[in-house]
Coordinates of N, CA and C in Angstrom, one line a residue:
M14 N 138.2 44.5 116.9 CA 139.4 43.7 116.3 C 141.0 43.9 116.8
I15 N 141.6 43.5 116.6 CA 143.3 43.7 117.1 C 144.1 43.0 116.4
L16 N 145.1 44.0 115.4 CA 145.8 43.4 114.5 C 147.3 43.3 114.8
V17 N 147.9 42.4 114.8 CA 149.3 42.5 115.0 C 150.3 42.3 113.6
G18 N 151.4 43.1 113.5 CA 151.9 42.8 112.5 C 153.2 43.4 112.2
C19 N 153.9 43.6 111.2 CA 155.3 43.7 110.8 C 155.1 45.0 109.7
A20 N 156.3 45.8 109.5 CA 156.5 46.6 108.6 C 157.3 45.7 107.5
G21 N 156.2 45.2 106.3 CA 156.9 44.4 105.8 C 156.7 42.8 106.2
W22 N 157.5 41.9 105.5 CA 156.9 40.2 105.6 C 158.2 39.6 105.5
N23 N 159.4 40.5 105.5 CA 160.4 39.1 105.4 C 160.4 38.5 107.0
L24 N 160.7 37.4 107.0 CA 161.0 36.0 107.5 C 162.3 36.3 108.3
P25 N 163.2 36.2 109.6 CA 164.6 36.0 109.7 C 164.6 34.2 109.5
R26 N 165.6 34.0 109.3 CA 165.7 32.5 109.0 C 165.5 31.5 110.3
E27 N 165.7 32.4 111.2 CA 165.7 31.5 112.4 C 164.4 31.4 112.9
L28 N 163.5 32.4 112.3 CA 162.0 31.7 113.0 C 161.6 31.2 112.0
Q29 N 161.8 31.2 110.5 CA 160.7 30.6 109.7 C 160.1 29.2 109.7
A30 N 160.7 28.4 110.7 CA 160.1 27.0 111.2 C 158.8 27.4 111.8
R31 N 158.7 28.6 112.3 CA 157.3 29.2 113.4 C 156.2 29.4 112.4
F32 N 156.4 29.5 110.7 CA 155.7 29.8 109.6 C 154.8 28.8 108.9
G33 N 153.9 28.6 108.4 CA 153.4 27.5 108.0 C 153.9 27.4 106.4
P34 N 153.4 26.4 105.6 CA 154.2 26.7 104.0 C 153.6 27.5 103.1
G35 N 154.3 28.1 102.1 CA 153.7 29.2 101.1 C 154.5 29.2 100.4
A36 N 154.2 29.7 98.9 CA 154.7 30.2 97.8 C 155.8 31.4 97.8
S37 N 155.5 32.1 99.2 CA 156.0 33.2 98.6 C 156.8 33.8 100.5
H38 N 157.3 34.5 100.6 CA 157.6 35.2 102.3 C 156.3 35.8 102.3
L39 N 155.1 36.4 101.7 CA 154.3 37.0 102.4 C 153.3 36.2 102.6
A40 N 153.2 34.7 101.7 CA 152.0 33.8 102.0 C 152.6 33.3 103.3
R41 N 153.8 33.0 103.4 CA 153.9 32.3 104.8 C 153.8 33.1 105.8
Y42 N 153.9 34.6 105.8 CA 153.9 35.1 106.9 C 152.4 35.0 107.7
A43 N 151.7 35.7 106.1 CA 150.3 35.6 106.3 C 149.3 34.0 107.3
S44 N 150.3 32.9 107.4 CA 149.9 32.2 108.2 C 149.6 32.1 109.5
R45 N 150.4 33.4 110.1 CA 150.8 33.7 111.5 C 149.8 35.0 111.5
F46 N 150.6 35.9 110.8 CA 150.0 37.3 111.1 C 148.5 38.0 109.9
P47 N 148.1 38.7 110.8 CA 146.5 39.0 110.2 C 146.9 40.7 109.3
A48 N 147.9 40.8 109.5 CA 147.9 42.3 108.9 C 149.6 42.4 108.5
T49 N 149.5 43.7 107.7 CA 151.1 43.9 107.8 C 150.7 45.3 107.2
E50 N 152.0 46.0 107.0 CA 152.4 47.8 106.8 C 153.3 47.8 105.4
I51 N 152.5 48.2 104.2 CA 153.4 48.7 103.4 C 154.0 49.6 103.3
N52 N 155.3 49.6 103.5 CA 156.5 50.9 103.4 C 157.0 51.1 102.2
S53 N 156.8 50.3 101.4 CA 157.4 50.1 99.8 C 157.2 51.5 99.1
S54 N 155.7 51.1 99.0 CA 155.0 52.7 98.4 C 155.1 53.8 99.1
F55 N 156.2 54.1 100.0 CA 156.3 55.5 100.0 C 157.7 55.8 99.5
H56 N 158.2 54.7 99.0 CA 159.5 55.3 98.5 C 159.4 55.2 96.7
R57 N 158.3 54.4 96.4 CA 158.1 54.4 94.9 C 156.6 54.1 94.3
P58 N 156.3 54.3 93.4 CA 154.9 53.4 92.5 C 155.1 51.7 92.2
H59 N 154.0 51.4 92.5 CA 154.3 49.9 92.4 C 153.2 49.9 91.2
Q60 N 153.3 48.5 90.5 CA 152.3 48.6 89.6 C 151.0 47.8 90.0
P61 N 150.1 48.3 89.3 CA 149.0 47.3 89.9 C 148.9 45.8 89.9
S62 N 149.2 44.9 89.2 CA 149.6 43.9 89.2 C 150.7 43.1 90.3
L63 N 151.3 44.1 90.9 CA 152.0 43.6 92.0 C 151.1 43.6 93.3
Y64 N 150.2 44.4 93.2 CA 149.1 44.5 94.4 C 148.4 43.8 94.4
E65 N 147.8 43.1 93.1 CA 146.9 42.2 92.8 C 147.6 40.5 93.4
R66 N 149.0 40.4 93.2 CA 149.5 39.3 93.0 C 149.7 39.2 95.1
W67 N 150.1 40.4 95.8 CA 150.5 40.4 97.0 C 148.4 40.2 97.7
A68 N 147.8 40.9 97.0 CA 145.9 40.4 97.3 C 145.6 38.9 97.3
Q69 N 146.6 38.5 96.3 CA 146.1 37.1 95.9 C 147.1 35.8 97.1
A70 N 148.2 36.2 97.6 CA 149.0 35.6 98.2 C 148.5 35.5 99.7
V71 N 147.6 35.9 99.9 CA 147.0 35.9 101.7 C 145.5 35.9 101.6
P72 N 145.3 35.0 102.9 CA 143.8 34.6 102.8 C 142.8 36.1 103.3
A73 N 141.5 35.7 103.1 CA 140.6 36.7 102.6 C 140.5 37.6 103.9
G74 N 140.7 37.2 105.2 CA 140.5 38.1 106.3 C 142.2 38.8 106.5
F75 N 142.9 38.5 105.8 CA 144.3 39.4 106.2 C 143.9 41.0 105.5
R76 N 144.9 41.8 106.3 CA 145.0 43.2 106.0 C 145.8 43.8 105.8
F77 N 146.0 44.7 104.5 CA 147.0 46.0 104.5 C 146.8 47.0 105.0
S78 N 147.8 47.8 105.7 CA 147.9 49.3 105.8 C 149.2 49.8 104.7
A79 N 148.8 50.4 103.9 CA 149.7 51.1 102.5 C 150.0 52.6 103.3
K80 N 151.4 52.9 103.2 CA 151.9 54.3 103.2 C 152.0 54.8 102.2
L81 N 151.4 56.3 102.3 CA 151.2 57.2 101.0 C 152.4 57.4 100.7
P82 N 152.7 58.1 99.7 CA 154.0 58.2 98.7 C 154.4 59.8 99.4
K83 N 155.8 59.5 99.8 CA 156.8 60.8 100.1 C 156.7 61.8 99.1
T84 N 156.3 61.5 97.7 CA 155.9 62.6 96.9 C 154.7 64.1 97.4
I85 N 154.0 62.7 98.3 CA 152.6 63.5 98.7 C 153.3 64.1 100.3
T86 N 153.5 63.5 101.1 CA 154.3 63.8 102.3 C 155.1 64.9 102.5
H87 N 156.3 64.3 101.6 CA 157.3 64.9 102.0 C 157.6 66.1 100.8
E88 N 157.7 65.6 99.8 CA 157.8 66.6 98.8 C 156.7 67.8 98.5
R89 N 155.6 67.1 98.2 CA 154.3 68.6 98.2 C 153.9 69.0 99.5
R90 N 154.0 68.2 100.5 CA 153.7 68.9 102.1 C 152.7 69.3 101.8
L91 N 151.6 68.2 101.3 CA 149.9 67.8 101.6 C 149.8 69.0 100.3
L92 N 150.2 69.5 99.6 CA 149.7 70.7 98.7 C 149.7 70.3 97.3
G93 N 148.3 70.4 96.5 CA 148.4 70.1 95.1 C 148.9 68.9 95.1
C94 N 148.0 67.7 95.7 CA 148.1 66.7 95.6 C 147.0 65.8 95.3
E95 N 146.3 66.4 94.3 CA 145.4 65.9 93.7 C 145.8 64.6 92.9
Q96 N 146.3 64.5 92.0 CA 146.6 64.2 90.9 C 147.3 62.9 91.2
A97 N 148.2 63.1 92.3 CA 149.2 62.1 92.8 C 148.7 61.3 93.5
L98 N 147.3 62.0 94.4 CA 146.9 60.6 95.2 C 145.9 60.0 94.6
D99 N 145.3 60.3 93.6 CA 144.2 59.6 92.4 C 145.2 58.9 91.8
E100 N 146.6 59.1 91.1 CA 147.7 58.1 90.7 C 147.7 56.8 91.9
Y101 N 147.9 57.2 93.1 CA 148.4 56.2 94.5 C 147.2 55.3 93.8
L102 N 146.4 55.8 94.5 CA 144.8 55.4 95.2 C 144.7 54.0 94.0
A103 N 144.5 54.7 92.6 CA 144.6 53.7 91.7 C 145.4 52.8 91.2
Q104 N 146.6 52.4 92.0 CA 147.6 51.1 92.1 C 147.2 50.9 93.4
A105 N 146.8 51.1 94.5 CA 146.7 50.5 95.8 C 145.5 49.8 95.5
R106 N 144.3 50.2 94.7 CA 143.0 49.8 95.2 C 143.1 48.4 94.5
H107 N 144.0 48.0 93.8 CA 144.4 46.9 93.2 C 144.5 45.4 94.9
L108 N 144.7 45.9 95.6 CA 144.8 45.1 96.7 C 143.2 44.4 97.1
G109 N 142.1 45.1 96.5 CA 140.9 45.1 97.0 C 140.4 45.0 98.2
D110 N 139.4 44.3 98.6 CA 138.8 44.7 100.1 C 139.9 44.5 101.3
R111 N 141.0 43.8 100.6 CA 142.4 43.5 101.9 C 143.0 44.9 102.0
L112 N 142.7 46.1 101.2 CA 143.3 47.1 101.9 C 142.2 48.1 102.8
A113 N 142.8 47.9 104.0 CA 142.1 48.4 105.0 C 142.2 49.6 105.4
C114 N 143.7 50.1 104.9 CA 144.0 51.2 106.0 C 145.2 51.9 105.2
L115 N 145.4 53.1 105.3 CA 145.9 54.3 104.9 C 146.9 54.9 105.6
L116 N 148.5 55.0 105.5 CA 148.9 55.4 106.5 C 149.9 56.8 106.1
V117 N 149.6 58.0 106.6 CA 150.2 59.1 106.1 C 151.0 59.3 107.5
Q118 N 152.6 59.6 107.0 CA 153.6 59.6 107.6 C 154.0 61.3 107.5
L119 N 153.9 62.1 108.1 CA 154.8 63.7 107.7 C 156.2 63.6 108.2
P120 N 156.6 64.6 107.5 CA 158.1 65.0 108.0 C 158.2 65.8 109.2
P121 N 159.0 65.8 110.0 CA 159.7 66.3 111.3 C 159.5 67.9 111.1
S122 N 159.8 68.2 109.8 CA 159.9 69.8 109.9 C 158.0 70.2 109.4
L123 N 157.2 69.5 108.9 CA 156.0 70.0 108.8 C 155.1 70.3 110.1
A124 N 154.8 71.8 110.2 CA 153.7 71.8 111.2 C 152.4 71.8 110.7
F125 N 151.8 71.7 111.8 CA 150.3 71.9 111.9 C 149.9 73.1 111.2
D126 N 149.3 73.2 110.2 CA 148.2 74.1 109.6 C 147.2 73.9 109.1
A127 N 146.1 74.4 109.5 CA 144.6 74.1 109.0 C 144.1 74.2 107.6
G128 N 144.9 75.5 107.3 CA 145.0 75.5 105.7 C 144.9 74.3 104.6
A129 N 146.2 74.0 105.6 CA 146.5 72.8 104.4 C 146.3 71.2 105.0
A130 N 146.3 71.5 106.0 CA 145.6 69.7 106.6 C 144.3 69.7 106.4
R131 N 143.4 70.6 106.5 CA 142.2 70.1 106.5 C 141.5 69.7 105.0
P132 N 142.4 70.5 103.5 CA 141.8 70.4 102.3 C 142.5 68.9 102.1
F133 N 143.8 68.9 102.7 CA 144.3 67.3 102.1 C 143.6 66.0 102.9
L134 N 143.4 66.2 104.1 CA 142.5 65.5 104.7 C 141.5 65.3 104.3
A135 N 140.4 66.1 104.1 CA 138.8 65.9 103.8 C 139.2 65.1 102.3
L136 N 140.3 65.9 101.5 CA 140.3 64.9 100.1 C 140.8 63.5 100.1
L137 N 141.4 63.3 101.3 CA 141.8 61.7 101.4 C 140.7 60.8 102.2
R138 N 139.9 61.2 102.8 CA 138.7 60.8 103.2 C 138.1 60.8 102.3
A139 N 137.5 61.4 101.3 CA 136.4 61.5 100.3 C 136.6 60.5 99.4
R140 N 138.1 60.0 99.5 CA 138.1 59.4 98.3 C 138.9 57.6 99.0
F141 N 138.8 57.6 100.4 CA 139.1 56.2 100.8 C 138.0 56.3 101.8
A142 N 137.5 54.9 102.1 CA 136.5 54.8 103.0 C 137.2 54.1 104.4
G143 N 138.2 53.7 103.9 CA 138.8 52.6 105.0 C 139.4 53.4 106.5
R144 N 140.1 53.0 106.8 CA 141.0 53.5 108.0 C 142.0 54.4 107.3
L145 N 142.3 55.6 108.2 CA 143.2 56.3 108.2 C 143.8 56.7 109.0
A146 N 145.3 56.2 109.1 CA 146.2 57.0 110.2 C 146.9 57.8 110.4
L147 N 147.4 58.9 110.7 CA 148.0 59.8 110.8 C 149.3 59.7 111.7
E148 N 150.8 59.8 111.3 CA 151.9 60.1 112.3 C 152.7 61.2 112.0
P149 N 152.1 62.3 112.7 CA 152.8 63.2 112.1 C 154.0 63.6 113.7
R150 N 155.0 64.4 113.2 CA 156.2 64.7 114.0 C 156.5 65.7 114.4
H151 N 156.0 66.9 114.1 CA 156.2 68.5 114.3 C 155.2 68.1 115.4
A152 N 155.8 69.5 117.0 CA 155.3 69.6 118.0 C 153.8 69.5 117.9
S153 N 153.9 70.7 117.0 CA 152.4 71.5 116.9 C 151.1 70.7 116.6
W154 N 151.1 69.4 115.8 CA 150.2 68.5 115.6 C 149.7 68.1 117.0
F155 N 150.1 68.0 118.5 CA 149.9 67.7 119.4 C 149.0 68.5 120.4
G156 N 148.2 68.9 119.8 CA 147.0 69.8 120.4 C 145.7 69.7 120.3
A157 N 144.8 70.8 120.7 CA 143.8 70.2 120.7 C 142.7 70.9 119.3
E158 N 143.4 71.7 118.4 CA 142.8 72.0 117.0 C 143.1 70.7 116.4
P159 N 144.7 70.5 115.9 CA 144.7 69.6 115.3 C 143.8 68.0 115.5
D160 N 143.6 67.7 117.0 CA 143.4 66.3 117.3 C 141.2 66.6 116.9
A161 N 141.1 67.7 116.8 CA 139.3 68.2 116.9 C 139.4 67.6 115.2
L162 N 140.5 68.3 114.7 CA 140.1 67.8 113.0 C 140.1 66.5 112.8
L163 N 141.0 65.8 113.5 CA 141.2 64.1 113.2 C 140.1 63.8 113.8
R164 N 139.2 64.2 114.6 CA 138.3 63.3 115.2 C 136.9 63.6 113.8
E165 N 137.1 64.8 113.4 CA 135.9 65.2 112.7 C 136.5 64.5 111.5
L166 N 137.3 64.3 111.0 CA 137.5 63.5 109.8 C 137.6 62.0 110.0
Q167 N 137.5 61.5 111.5 CA 137.7 60.5 111.1 C 139.5 59.6 111.1
V168 N 140.0 60.3 111.6 CA 141.7 59.9 111.2 C 142.4 59.6 112.6
A169 N 142.9 58.7 112.9 CA 143.3 58.3 114.2 C 145.1 58.7 113.8
R170 N 145.2 59.6 115.1 CA 146.9 59.7 115.6 C 147.5 58.4 116.0
V171 N 148.8 58.4 115.1 CA 149.3 57.4 115.4 C 150.3 57.6 117.0
L172 N 150.7 56.6 117.5 CA 151.3 56.4 118.4 C 152.7 55.5 118.0
A173 N 153.6 56.3 118.3 CA 155.0 56.2 117.4 C 155.4 55.9 118.2
D174 N 156.8 54.8 118.4 CA 157.8 54.1 119.3 C 159.3 54.3 119.0
P175 N 160.2 55.6 119.4 CA 160.0 56.1 120.6 C 159.6 57.1 120.2
V176 N 158.5 57.8 121.3 CA 158.0 58.9 120.9 C 159.0 60.5 121.1
R177 N 158.2 61.2 120.3 CA 159.0 62.5 120.4 C 158.5 63.6 121.1
H178 N 157.6 63.6 121.3 CA 156.7 64.8 122.1 C 155.8 63.7 123.2
A179 N 155.9 64.4 124.7 CA 155.3 64.2 125.6 C 153.7 63.3 125.1
A180 N 153.0 64.7 124.3 CA 151.6 64.4 124.1 C 151.6 63.1 123.3
G181 N 152.4 62.9 122.7 CA 152.2 61.9 121.5 C 152.5 60.4 122.2
A182 N 152.2 60.3 123.7 CA 152.4 59.0 124.4 C 151.5 58.1 123.9
W183 N 150.1 59.0 123.8 CA 149.1 58.3 124.3 C 148.2 58.4 122.5
P184 N 147.6 57.9 121.8 CA 147.0 57.5 120.9 C 145.9 59.0 120.7
A185 N 145.5 59.7 119.4 CA 144.5 60.3 119.5 C 144.0 60.6 118.5
G186 N 143.2 61.5 118.1 CA 142.6 61.8 116.8 C 141.3 60.9 116.9
W187 N 140.6 60.4 116.3 CA 139.8 59.3 116.1 C 139.6 58.4 117.0
P188 N 138.7 57.8 117.8 CA 139.0 57.3 118.8 C 138.7 56.0 118.2
G189 N 137.8 55.5 117.1 CA 137.8 54.3 116.5 C 138.9 53.6 116.2
L190 N 140.1 53.9 116.1 CA 141.3 53.2 115.6 C 142.1 53.8 116.4
V191 N 143.0 52.9 117.1 CA 144.2 53.2 117.5 C 145.7 52.2 116.4
Y192 N 146.2 53.2 116.2 CA 147.7 52.7 115.7 C 148.4 52.6 116.4
L193 N 149.7 51.6 116.4 CA 150.5 52.0 117.0 C 151.9 51.4 116.3
R194 N 152.9 51.9 115.9 CA 154.1 51.9 115.1 C 155.2 52.0 116.3
L195 N 155.9 50.7 116.1 CA 156.7 50.3 117.3 C 158.5 50.2 116.5
H196 N 159.4 51.4 116.7 CA 160.1 51.5 115.6 C 161.3 51.0 116.3
G197 N 161.5 50.3 117.9 CA 162.6 49.7 118.2 C 162.9 51.0 119.4
S198 N 163.6 50.5 120.4 CA 163.9 51.4 121.2 C 165.1 50.7 122.4
P199 N 166.3 50.9 122.4 CA 166.5 52.3 122.7 C 167.4 52.8 120.7
R200 N 167.6 51.7 120.5 CA 168.2 51.8 118.9 C 166.9 51.9 118.3
M201 N 166.6 52.8 117.0 CA 165.6 53.0 116.3 C 165.5 51.6 115.2
Y202 N 164.8 50.9 114.8 CA 164.6 50.0 114.0 C 166.1 48.8 114.1
Y203 N 166.2 48.6 115.3 CA 167.2 47.4 115.9 C 167.1 46.8 117.2
S204 N 166.6 47.6 117.4 CA 166.3 47.0 119.2 C 164.8 46.1 119.1
A205 N 165.1 44.9 120.1 CA 163.8 44.6 120.7 C 163.3 44.9 121.9
Y206 N 162.1 44.9 122.1 CA 161.3 45.1 123.0 C 161.4 43.9 124.3
P207 N 161.6 44.4 125.3 CA 161.4 43.0 126.5 C 160.6 43.0 126.9
P208 N 159.9 41.7 127.4 CA 158.9 41.1 127.4 C 158.0 42.0 128.4
P209 N 158.3 42.7 129.7 CA 157.7 43.1 130.3 C 156.7 44.1 130.0
L210 N 157.3 44.8 128.8 CA 157.0 45.9 128.0 C 155.8 45.6 126.6
L211 N 155.9 44.6 126.2 CA 155.0 43.6 125.4 C 154.0 43.1 126.6
Q212 N 153.9 43.1 127.7 CA 153.1 42.5 128.6 C 152.4 43.5 128.7
A213 N 152.9 44.8 129.1 CA 151.7 46.0 129.2 C 151.4 46.7 128.2
L214 N 152.1 46.1 126.9 CA 151.5 46.6 125.6 C 150.3 45.3 125.1
A215 N 150.2 44.3 125.6 CA 149.0 43.4 125.1 C 148.0 43.9 126.3
R216 N 148.3 44.4 127.3 CA 147.2 44.9 128.1 C 146.3 46.2 127.5
R217 N 147.0 47.2 127.1 CA 146.6 48.0 126.9 C 145.6 48.3 125.4
M218 N 146.0 47.5 124.6 CA 145.6 46.5 123.4 C 144.1 46.1 123.6
R219 N 144.4 45.5 124.6 CA 143.1 44.4 125.1 C 142.1 45.6 125.6
Q220 N 142.3 46.6 126.5 CA 141.5 47.7 126.9 C 140.9 48.1 126.0
A221 N 142.1 48.8 124.9 CA 141.1 49.4 123.9 C 140.2 49.1 123.1
G222 N 140.5 47.6 122.7 CA 139.7 46.8 121.7 C 138.5 46.5 122.7
A223 N 138.4 46.4 123.9 CA 137.2 46.1 124.9 C 136.4 47.5 124.6
E224 N 137.1 48.9 124.8 CA 136.4 49.8 124.8 C 136.0 50.4 122.9
G225 N 135.8 49.2 122.3 CA 135.2 49.4 120.7 C 136.1 50.1 119.8
A226 N 137.3 50.0 119.8 CA 138.7 50.7 118.8 C 138.9 49.6 118.6
E227 N 139.5 49.5 117.2 CA 140.1 48.6 116.0 C 141.5 49.0 116.2
V228 N 142.8 48.0 116.8 CA 143.6 48.3 117.2 C 144.5 47.4 116.2
W229 N 145.5 48.5 115.9 CA 146.5 48.0 114.6 C 147.6 48.1 115.5
C230 N 148.4 47.1 115.7 CA 150.0 47.1 116.3 C 151.1 46.6 114.9
I231 N 151.8 47.5 114.9 CA 152.8 47.4 113.8 C 154.4 47.2 114.3
F232 N 154.7 46.3 114.2 CA 156.3 46.5 114.6 C 157.6 46.9 113.2
D233 N 158.3 47.6 113.3 CA 159.1 48.3 112.2 C 160.7 48.2 112.8
N234 N 160.9 47.6 113.5 CA 162.1 47.0 114.0 C 162.7 46.3 113.5
T235 N 162.6 46.2 112.3 CA 162.9 45.4 111.1 C 164.4 45.1 110.7
A236 N 165.4 46.3 110.7 CA 166.6 46.2 110.4 C 167.4 45.0 111.0
S237 N 167.4 44.7 112.0 CA 167.9 43.1 112.8 C 166.9 41.8 112.6
G238 N 165.9 42.1 112.3 CA 164.6 40.8 112.6 C 164.0 41.1 113.8
A239 N 164.4 41.6 114.8 CA 163.6 41.7 115.8 C 162.0 42.2 115.8
A240 N 161.3 42.5 115.0 CA 160.4 43.0 114.5 C 159.1 41.8 115.0
T241 N 159.8 40.6 113.6 CA 159.2 39.5 113.7 C 158.9 38.4 114.9
G242 N 160.1 38.5 116.0 CA 159.5 37.5 117.2 C 158.7 38.9 118.2
D243 N 159.4 39.9 118.0 CA 158.5 40.9 118.8 C 157.1 40.3 118.7
A244 N 156.3 40.6 117.3 CA 155.2 40.5 116.6 C 154.4 39.3 117.3
L245 N 155.4 38.2 117.3 CA 155.0 36.6 117.5 C 154.5 36.6 119.2
T246 N 155.5 37.1 119.8 CA 155.3 37.2 121.2 C 154.3 38.2 121.9
L247 N 154.3 39.3 120.9 CA 152.7 39.7 121.4 C 151.4 39.3 121.0
L248 N 151.4 38.2 120.2 CA 150.3 37.3 119.7 C 149.7 36.5 120.6
R249 N 151.3 36.2 121.0 CA 150.9 34.9 122.1 C 150.1 35.5 123.4
L250 N 150.6 36.7 123.7 CA 150.4 37.3 125.2 C 149.0 37.5 124.8
L251 N 148.6 38.1 123.9 CA 147.3 38.3 123.6 C 146.3 37.3 123.6
E252 N 146.5 35.8 123.2 CA 146.0 35.1 123.2 C 145.5 34.6 124.9
E253 N 146.9 34.5 125.4 CA 146.9 33.9 126.8 C 145.8 35.2 127.5
G254 N 145.8 36.2 127.4 CA 145.2 37.0 127.7 C 143.4 37.2 127.8
R255 N 143.2 36.4 126.7 CA 141.9 36.0 126.5 C 140.9 35.4 127.5

């Protein structure tokens, strides 16, 4: 399964005509895209009723990836998080079976420490049977020991662009999931991606899918609205390559 979408579902005015009708931006977004990434949950909690409305706005096959709160990843730095994690999951689970993946983004200063990482990831895995994607940003996470831990607990290591460390140029961790987060380059959150890069990306995604991985590609270059156009182009290229 290959899923393409954006971080959030705002639709640039100039592209809205390419989407179907709907009572909300999310409903219209879901007329073209099969998935989205919820980033707002990183910044603040949401009421269960909001998650329920989101789930009701999309078709049955639509999938959400939801980002863990910064209180867990950046403030508590994975330590003593059981209650906070349970509270978050109690909210996000109101997406029902449309909640397919949880995204764990770590601060750049958080080095790999097996004594903290293993208990936290095991805690998360015990509470959530769906896909787990981890985006570490400290160089110490890009080595054999953390990779083995991620494989053991079935957690994919995100390939994030721009790449911070050479070893991060390829996805790693559990091979059953390939999770790409594209933030725009050279200007993060703003720059659109050129067609040759998207063509190469489509080929790599098709190859990963053919090898049995579930593939997510989320465009986060949303500040200028480039994410929507890039995602639509990638969808077209994937269709043409079938």
